[in-house]
CSV table of N, CA and C in Angstrom, one decimal:
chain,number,residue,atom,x,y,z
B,1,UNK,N,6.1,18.6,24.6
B,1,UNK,CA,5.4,18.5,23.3
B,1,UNK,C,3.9,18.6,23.5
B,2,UNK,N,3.3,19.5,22.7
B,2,UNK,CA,2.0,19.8,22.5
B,2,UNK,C,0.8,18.7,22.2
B,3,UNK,N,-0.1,18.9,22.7
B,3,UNK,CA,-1.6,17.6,21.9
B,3,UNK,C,-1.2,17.8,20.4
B,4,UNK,N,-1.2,16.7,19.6
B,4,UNK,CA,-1.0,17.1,18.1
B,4,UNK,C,-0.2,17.9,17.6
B,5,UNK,N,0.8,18.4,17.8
B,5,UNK,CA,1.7,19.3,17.0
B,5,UNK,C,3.0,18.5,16.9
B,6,UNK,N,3.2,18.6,15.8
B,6,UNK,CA,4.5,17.9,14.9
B,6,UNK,C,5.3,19.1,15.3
B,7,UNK,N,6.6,18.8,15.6
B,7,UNK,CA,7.8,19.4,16.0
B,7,UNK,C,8.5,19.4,14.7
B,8,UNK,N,8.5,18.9,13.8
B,8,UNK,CA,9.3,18.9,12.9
B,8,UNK,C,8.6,18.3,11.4
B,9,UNK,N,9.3,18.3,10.6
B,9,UNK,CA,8.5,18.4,9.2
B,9,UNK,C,8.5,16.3,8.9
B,10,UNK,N,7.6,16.0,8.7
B,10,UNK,CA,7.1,14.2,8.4
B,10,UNK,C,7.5,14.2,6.7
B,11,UNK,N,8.5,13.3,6.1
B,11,UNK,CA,8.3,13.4,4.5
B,11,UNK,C,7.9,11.6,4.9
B,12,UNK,N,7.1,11.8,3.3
B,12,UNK,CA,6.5,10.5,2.7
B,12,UNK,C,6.9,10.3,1.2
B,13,UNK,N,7.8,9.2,1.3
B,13,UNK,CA,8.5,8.6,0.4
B,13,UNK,C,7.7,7.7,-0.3
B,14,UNK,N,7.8,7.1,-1.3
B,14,UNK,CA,7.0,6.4,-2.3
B,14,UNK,C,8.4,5.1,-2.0
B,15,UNK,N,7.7,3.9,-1.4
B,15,UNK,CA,8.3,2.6,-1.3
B,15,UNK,C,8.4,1.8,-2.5
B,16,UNK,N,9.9,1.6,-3.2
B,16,UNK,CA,9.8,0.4,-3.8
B,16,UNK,C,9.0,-0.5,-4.0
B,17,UNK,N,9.5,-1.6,-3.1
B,17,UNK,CA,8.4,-2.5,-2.5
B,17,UNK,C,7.2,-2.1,-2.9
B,18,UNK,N,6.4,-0.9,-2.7
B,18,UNK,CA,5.2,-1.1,-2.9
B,18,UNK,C,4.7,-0.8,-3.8
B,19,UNK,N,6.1,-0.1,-4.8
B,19,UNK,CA,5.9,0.0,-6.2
B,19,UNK,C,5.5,-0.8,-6.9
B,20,UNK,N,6.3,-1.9,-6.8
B,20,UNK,CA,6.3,-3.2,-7.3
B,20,UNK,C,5.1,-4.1,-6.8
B,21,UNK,N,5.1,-4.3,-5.9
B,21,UNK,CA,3.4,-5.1,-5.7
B,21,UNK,C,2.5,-4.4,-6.4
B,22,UNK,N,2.3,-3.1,-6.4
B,22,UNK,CA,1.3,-2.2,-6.9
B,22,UNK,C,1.2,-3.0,-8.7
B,23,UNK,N,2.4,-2.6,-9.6
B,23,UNK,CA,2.5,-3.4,-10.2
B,23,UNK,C,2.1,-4.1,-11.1
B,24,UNK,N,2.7,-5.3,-9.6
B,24,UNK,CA,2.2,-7.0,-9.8
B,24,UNK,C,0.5,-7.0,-10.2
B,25,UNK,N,0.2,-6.3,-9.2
B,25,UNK,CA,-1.5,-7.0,-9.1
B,25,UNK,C,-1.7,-5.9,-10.7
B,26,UNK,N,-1.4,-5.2,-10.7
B,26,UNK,CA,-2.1,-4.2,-12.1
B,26,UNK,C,-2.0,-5.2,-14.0
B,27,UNK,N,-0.4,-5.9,-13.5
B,27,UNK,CA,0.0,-7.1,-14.6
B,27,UNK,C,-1.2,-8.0,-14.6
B,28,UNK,N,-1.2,-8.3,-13.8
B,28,UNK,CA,-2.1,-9.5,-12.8
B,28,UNK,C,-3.7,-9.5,-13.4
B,29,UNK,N,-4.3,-8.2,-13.9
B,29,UNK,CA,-5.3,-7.6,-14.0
B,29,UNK,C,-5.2,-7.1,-15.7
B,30,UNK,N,-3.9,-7.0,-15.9
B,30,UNK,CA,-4.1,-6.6,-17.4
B,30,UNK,C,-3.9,-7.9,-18.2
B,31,UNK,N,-3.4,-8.7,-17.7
B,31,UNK,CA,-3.3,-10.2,-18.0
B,31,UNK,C,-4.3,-10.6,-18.5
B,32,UNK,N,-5.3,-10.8,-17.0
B,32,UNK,CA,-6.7,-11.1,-17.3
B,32,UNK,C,-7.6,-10.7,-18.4
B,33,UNK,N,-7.6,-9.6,-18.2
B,33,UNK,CA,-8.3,-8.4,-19.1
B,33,UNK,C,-8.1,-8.9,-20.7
B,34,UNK,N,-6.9,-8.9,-21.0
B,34,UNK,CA,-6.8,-9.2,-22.2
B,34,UNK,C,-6.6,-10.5,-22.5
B,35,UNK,N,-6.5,-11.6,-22.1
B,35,UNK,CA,-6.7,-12.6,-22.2
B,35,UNK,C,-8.7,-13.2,-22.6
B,36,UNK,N,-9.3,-12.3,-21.5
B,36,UNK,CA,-10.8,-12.1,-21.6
B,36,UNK,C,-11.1,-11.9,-22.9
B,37,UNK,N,-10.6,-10.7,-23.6
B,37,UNK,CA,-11.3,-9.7,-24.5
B,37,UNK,C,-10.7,-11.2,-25.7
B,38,UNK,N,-9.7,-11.6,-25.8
B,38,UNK,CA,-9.3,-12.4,-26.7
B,38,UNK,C,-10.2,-13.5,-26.6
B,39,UNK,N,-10.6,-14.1,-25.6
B,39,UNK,CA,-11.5,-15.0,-25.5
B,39,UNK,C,-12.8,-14.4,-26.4
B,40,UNK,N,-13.1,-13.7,-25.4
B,40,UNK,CA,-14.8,-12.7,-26.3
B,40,UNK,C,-14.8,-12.7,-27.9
B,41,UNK,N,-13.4,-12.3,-28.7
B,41,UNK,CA,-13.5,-12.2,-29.6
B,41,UNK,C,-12.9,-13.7,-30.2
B,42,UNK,N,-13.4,-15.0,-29.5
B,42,UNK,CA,-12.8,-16.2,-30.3
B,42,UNK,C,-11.5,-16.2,-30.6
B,43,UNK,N,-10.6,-15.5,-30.0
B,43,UNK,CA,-9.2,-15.9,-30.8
B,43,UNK,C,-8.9,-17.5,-30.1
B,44,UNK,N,-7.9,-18.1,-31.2
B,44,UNK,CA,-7.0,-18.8,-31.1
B,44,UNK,C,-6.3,-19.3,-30.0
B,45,UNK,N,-5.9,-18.0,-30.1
B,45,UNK,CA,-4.5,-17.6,-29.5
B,45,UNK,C,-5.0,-16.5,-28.5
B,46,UNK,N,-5.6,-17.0,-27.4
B,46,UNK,CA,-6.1,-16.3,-25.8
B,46,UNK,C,-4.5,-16.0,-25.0
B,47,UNK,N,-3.4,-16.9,-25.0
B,47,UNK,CA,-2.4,-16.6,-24.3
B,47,UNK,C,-1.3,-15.4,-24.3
B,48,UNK,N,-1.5,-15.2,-25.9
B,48,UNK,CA,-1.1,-13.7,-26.3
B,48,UNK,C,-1.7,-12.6,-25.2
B,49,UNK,N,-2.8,-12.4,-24.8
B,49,UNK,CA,-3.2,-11.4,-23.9
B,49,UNK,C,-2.0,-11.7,-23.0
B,50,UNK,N,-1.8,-12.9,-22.3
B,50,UNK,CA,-1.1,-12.7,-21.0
B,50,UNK,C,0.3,-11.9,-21.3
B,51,UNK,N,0.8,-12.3,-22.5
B,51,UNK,CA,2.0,-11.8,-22.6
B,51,UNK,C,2.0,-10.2,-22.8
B,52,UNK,N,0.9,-10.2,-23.3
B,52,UNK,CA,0.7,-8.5,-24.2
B,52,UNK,C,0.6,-7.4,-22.7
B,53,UNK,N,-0.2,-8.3,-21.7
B,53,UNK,CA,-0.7,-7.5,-20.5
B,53,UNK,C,0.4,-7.8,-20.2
B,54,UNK,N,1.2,-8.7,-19.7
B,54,UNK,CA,2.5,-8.2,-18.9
B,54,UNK,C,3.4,-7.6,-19.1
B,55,UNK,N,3.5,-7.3,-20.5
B,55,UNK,CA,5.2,-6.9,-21.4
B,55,UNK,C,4.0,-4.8,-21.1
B,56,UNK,N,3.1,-4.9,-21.2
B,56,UNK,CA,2.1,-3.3,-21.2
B,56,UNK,C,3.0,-3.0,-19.8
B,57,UNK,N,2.4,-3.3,-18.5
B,57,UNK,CA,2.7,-3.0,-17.2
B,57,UNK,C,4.3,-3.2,-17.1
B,58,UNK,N,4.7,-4.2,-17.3
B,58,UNK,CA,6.2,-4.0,-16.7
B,58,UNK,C,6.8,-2.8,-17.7
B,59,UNK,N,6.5,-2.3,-18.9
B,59,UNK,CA,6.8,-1.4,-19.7
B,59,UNK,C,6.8,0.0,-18.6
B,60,UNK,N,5.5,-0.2,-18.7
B,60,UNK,CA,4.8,1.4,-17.9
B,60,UNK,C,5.9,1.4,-16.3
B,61,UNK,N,5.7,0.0,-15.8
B,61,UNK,CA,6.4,0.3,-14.2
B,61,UNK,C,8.1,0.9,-15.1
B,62,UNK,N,8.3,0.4,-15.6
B,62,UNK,CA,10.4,0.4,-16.1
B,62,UNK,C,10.2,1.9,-16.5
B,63,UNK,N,9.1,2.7,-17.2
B,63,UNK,CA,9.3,3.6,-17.8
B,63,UNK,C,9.2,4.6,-16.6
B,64,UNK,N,8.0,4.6,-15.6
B,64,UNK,CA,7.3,5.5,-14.7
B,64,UNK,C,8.1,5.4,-13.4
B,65,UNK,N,9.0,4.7,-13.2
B,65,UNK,CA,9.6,4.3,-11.9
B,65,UNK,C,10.4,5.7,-11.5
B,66,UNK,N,11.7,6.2,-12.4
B,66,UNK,CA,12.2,6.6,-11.9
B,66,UNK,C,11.4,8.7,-11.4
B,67,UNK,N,10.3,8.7,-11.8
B,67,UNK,CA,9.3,9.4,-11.4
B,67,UNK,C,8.6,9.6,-11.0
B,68,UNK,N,7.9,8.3,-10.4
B,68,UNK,CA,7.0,8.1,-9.4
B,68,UNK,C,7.4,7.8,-7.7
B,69,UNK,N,8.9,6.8,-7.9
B,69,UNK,CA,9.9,6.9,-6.9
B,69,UNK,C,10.6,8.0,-6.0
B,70,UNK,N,10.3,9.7,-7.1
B,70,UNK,CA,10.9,10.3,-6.4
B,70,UNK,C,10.3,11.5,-6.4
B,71,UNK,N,8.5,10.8,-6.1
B,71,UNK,CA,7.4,12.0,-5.5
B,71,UNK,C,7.6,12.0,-4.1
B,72,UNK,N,7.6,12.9,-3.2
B,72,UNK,CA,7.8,13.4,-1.7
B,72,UNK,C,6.7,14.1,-1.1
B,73,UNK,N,6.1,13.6,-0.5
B,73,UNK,CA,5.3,14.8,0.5
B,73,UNK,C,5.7,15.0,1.2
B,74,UNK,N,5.3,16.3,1.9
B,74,UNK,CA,6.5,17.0,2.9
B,74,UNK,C,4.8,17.2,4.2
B,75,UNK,N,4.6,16.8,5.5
B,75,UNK,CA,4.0,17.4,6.3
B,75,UNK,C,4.5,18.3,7.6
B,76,UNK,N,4.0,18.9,7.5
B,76,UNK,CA,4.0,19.8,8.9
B,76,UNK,C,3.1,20.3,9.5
B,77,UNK,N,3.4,21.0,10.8
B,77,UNK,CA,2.3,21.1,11.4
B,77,UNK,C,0.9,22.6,11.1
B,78,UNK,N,1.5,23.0,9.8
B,78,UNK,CA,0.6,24.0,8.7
B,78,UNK,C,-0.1,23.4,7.3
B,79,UNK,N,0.8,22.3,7.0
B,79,UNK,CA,0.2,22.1,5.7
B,79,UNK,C,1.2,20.8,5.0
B,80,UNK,N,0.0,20.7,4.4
B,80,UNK,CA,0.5,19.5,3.2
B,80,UNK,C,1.0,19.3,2.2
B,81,UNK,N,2.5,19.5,1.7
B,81,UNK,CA,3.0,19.9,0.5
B,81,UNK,C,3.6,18.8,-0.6
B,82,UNK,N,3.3,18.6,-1.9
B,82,UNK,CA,3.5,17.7,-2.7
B,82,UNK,C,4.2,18.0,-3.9
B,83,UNK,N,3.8,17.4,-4.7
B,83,UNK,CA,4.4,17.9,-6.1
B,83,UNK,C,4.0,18.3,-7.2
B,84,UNK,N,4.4,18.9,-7.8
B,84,UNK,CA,3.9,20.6,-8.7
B,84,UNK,C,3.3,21.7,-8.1
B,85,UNK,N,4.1,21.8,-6.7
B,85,UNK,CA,3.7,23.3,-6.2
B,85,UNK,C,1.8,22.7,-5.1
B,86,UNK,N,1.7,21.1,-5.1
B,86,UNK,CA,0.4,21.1,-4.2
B,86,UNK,C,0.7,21.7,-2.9
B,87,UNK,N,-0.2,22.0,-2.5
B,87,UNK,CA,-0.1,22.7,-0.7
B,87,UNK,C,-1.3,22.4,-0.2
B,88,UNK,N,-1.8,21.8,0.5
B,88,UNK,CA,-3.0,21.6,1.5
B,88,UNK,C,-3.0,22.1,2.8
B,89,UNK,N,-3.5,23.2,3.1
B,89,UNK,CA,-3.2,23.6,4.5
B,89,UNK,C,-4.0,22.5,5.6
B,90,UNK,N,-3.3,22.0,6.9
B,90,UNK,CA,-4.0,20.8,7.3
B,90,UNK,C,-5.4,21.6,8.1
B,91,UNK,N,-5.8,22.4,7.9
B,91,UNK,CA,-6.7,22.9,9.3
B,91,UNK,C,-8.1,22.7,7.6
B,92,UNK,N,-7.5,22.3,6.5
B,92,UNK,CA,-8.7,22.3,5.6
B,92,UNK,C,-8.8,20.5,5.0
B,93,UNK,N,-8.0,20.1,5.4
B,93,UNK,CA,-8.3,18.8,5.4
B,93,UNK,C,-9.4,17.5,6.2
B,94,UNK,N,-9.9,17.3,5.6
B,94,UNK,CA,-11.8,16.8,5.4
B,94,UNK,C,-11.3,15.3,6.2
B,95,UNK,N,-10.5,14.4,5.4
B,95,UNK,CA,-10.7,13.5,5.3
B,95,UNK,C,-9.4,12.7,4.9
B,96,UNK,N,-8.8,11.6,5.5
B,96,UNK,CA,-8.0,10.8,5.2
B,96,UNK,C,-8.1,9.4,4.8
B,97,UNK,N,-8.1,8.5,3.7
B,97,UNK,CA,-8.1,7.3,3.6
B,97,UNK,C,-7.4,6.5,2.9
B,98,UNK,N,-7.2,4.9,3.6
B,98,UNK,CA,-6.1,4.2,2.7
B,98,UNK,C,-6.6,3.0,1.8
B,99,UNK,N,-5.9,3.5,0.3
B,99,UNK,CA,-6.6,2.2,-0.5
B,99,UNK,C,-5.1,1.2,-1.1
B,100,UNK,N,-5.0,0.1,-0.6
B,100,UNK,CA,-3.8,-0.4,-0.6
B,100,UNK,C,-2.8,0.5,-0.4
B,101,UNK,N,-1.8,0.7,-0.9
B,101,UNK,CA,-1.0,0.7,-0.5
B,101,UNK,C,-0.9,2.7,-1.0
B,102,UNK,N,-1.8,3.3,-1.0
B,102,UNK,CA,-2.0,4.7,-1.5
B,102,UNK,C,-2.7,5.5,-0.1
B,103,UNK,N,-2.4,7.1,0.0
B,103,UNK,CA,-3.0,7.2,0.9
B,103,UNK,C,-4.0,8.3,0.5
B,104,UNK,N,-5.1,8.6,0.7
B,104,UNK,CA,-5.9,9.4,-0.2
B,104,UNK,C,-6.2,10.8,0.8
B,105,UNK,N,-6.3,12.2,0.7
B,105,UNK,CA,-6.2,13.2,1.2
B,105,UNK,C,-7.3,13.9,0.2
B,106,UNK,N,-8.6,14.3,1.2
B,106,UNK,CA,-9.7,14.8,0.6
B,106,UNK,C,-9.8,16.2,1.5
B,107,UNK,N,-10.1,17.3,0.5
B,107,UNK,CA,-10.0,18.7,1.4
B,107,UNK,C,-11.5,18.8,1.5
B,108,UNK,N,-11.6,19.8,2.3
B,108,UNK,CA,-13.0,20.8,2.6
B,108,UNK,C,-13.8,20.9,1.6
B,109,UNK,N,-12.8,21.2,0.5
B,109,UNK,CA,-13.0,22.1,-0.7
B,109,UNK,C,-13.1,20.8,-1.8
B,110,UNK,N,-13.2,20.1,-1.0
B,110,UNK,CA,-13.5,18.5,-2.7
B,110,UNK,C,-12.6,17.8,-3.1
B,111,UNK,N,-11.1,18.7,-3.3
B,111,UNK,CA,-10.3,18.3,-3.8
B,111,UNK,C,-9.2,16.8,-3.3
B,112,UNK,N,-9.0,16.0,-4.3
B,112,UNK,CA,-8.6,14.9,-3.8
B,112,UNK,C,-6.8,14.8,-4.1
B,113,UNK,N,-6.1,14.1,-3.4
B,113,UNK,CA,-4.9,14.1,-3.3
B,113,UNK,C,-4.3,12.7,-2.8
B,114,UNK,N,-3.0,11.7,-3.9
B,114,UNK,CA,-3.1,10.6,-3.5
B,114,UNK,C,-1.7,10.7,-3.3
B,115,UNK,N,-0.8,10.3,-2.2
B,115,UNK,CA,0.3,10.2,-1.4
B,115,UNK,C,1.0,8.1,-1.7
B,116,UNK,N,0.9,8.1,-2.8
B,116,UNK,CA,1.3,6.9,-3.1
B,116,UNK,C,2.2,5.9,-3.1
B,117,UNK,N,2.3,4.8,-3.1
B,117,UNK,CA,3.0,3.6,-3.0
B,117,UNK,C,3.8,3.9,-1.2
B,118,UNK,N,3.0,3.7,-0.6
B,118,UNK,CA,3.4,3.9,1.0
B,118,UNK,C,3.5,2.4,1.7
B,119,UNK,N,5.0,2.5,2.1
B,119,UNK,CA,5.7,1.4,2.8
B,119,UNK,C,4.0,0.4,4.0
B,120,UNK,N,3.7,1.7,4.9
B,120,UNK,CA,2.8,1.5,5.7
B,120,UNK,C,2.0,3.0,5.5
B,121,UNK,N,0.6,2.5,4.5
B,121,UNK,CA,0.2,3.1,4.4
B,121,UNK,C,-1.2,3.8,5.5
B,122,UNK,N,-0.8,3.1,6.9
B,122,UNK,CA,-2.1,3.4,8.0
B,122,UNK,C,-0.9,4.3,9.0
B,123,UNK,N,0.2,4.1,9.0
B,123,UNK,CA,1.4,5.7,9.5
B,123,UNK,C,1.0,6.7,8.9
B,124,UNK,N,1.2,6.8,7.4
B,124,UNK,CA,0.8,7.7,7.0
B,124,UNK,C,-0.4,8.2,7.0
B,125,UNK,N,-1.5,7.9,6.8
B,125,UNK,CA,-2.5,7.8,7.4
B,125,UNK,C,-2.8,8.7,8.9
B,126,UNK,N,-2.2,7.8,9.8
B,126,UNK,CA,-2.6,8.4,11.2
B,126,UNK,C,-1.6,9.4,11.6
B,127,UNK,N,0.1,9.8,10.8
B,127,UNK,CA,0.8,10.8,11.3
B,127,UNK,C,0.0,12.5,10.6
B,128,UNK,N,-1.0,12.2,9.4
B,128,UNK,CA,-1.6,13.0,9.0
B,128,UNK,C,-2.9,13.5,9.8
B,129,UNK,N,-3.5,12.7,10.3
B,129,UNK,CA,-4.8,12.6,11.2
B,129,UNK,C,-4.4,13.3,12.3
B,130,UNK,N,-3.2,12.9,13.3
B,130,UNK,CA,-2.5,13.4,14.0
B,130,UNK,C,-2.3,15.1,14.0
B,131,UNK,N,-1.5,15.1,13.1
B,131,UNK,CA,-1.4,16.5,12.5
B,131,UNK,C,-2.7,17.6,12.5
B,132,UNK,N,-3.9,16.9,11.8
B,132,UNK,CA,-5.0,17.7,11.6
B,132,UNK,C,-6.1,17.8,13.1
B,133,UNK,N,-5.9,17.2,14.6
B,133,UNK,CA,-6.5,17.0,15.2
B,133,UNK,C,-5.7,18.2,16.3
């Protein structure tokens, strides 16, 4: 086996698990948010935010799940392919970074690309780095 060359094609699965934490903290933050704004505006009744922000996100996770669960990257040792026809050839890839649990893919050309809800998102990460070295 070669310096850097993938023998075979790497897919990247979108983890449960990190669906759900992902989530958690987004609840966690819409909670707040609107609990804030209800304070700002003197309500009463501030706890309504928390309920409103939680019942918002767990909506969006129940509704978005079974589509975001079954995005797939596919890598190889030519290119980086995703969903709706993306293709990133790796010899044009700039830059790799990870923001929780997302893995972010910046080309030559500007263009940005996020590989999301990753079990371990610094594999992905370094099997991609790998790839492009």
């Amino acid at each position: 086996m070669g310096h850097g060359v993938l023998m075979t094609a790497i897919e990247f699965k979108p983890d449960r698990g990190a669906y759900i934490r992902a989530h958690a903290w987004m609840a966690a933050i819409g909670m707040g948010g609107a609990m804030a704004v209800l304070w700002f505006m003197d309500s009463p009744h501030i706890w309504t935010g928390a309920v409103g922000g939680l019942a918002a996100i767990a909506l969006r996770g129940w509704y978005m799940a079974s589509e975001e669960l079954a995005v797939v990257w596919t890598l190889t040792q030519e290119t980086l392919s995703g969903p709706a026809g993306r293709s990133v050839p790796v010899s044009q890839i700039e830059a790799v970074k990870t923001m929780g649990s997302y893995v972010q893919v910046v080309t030559k050309g500007g263009d940005k690309h996020l590989i999301k809800y990753q079990a371990d998102p610094a594999a992905t990460q370094n099997a991609i780095e790998r790839a492009k070295a």
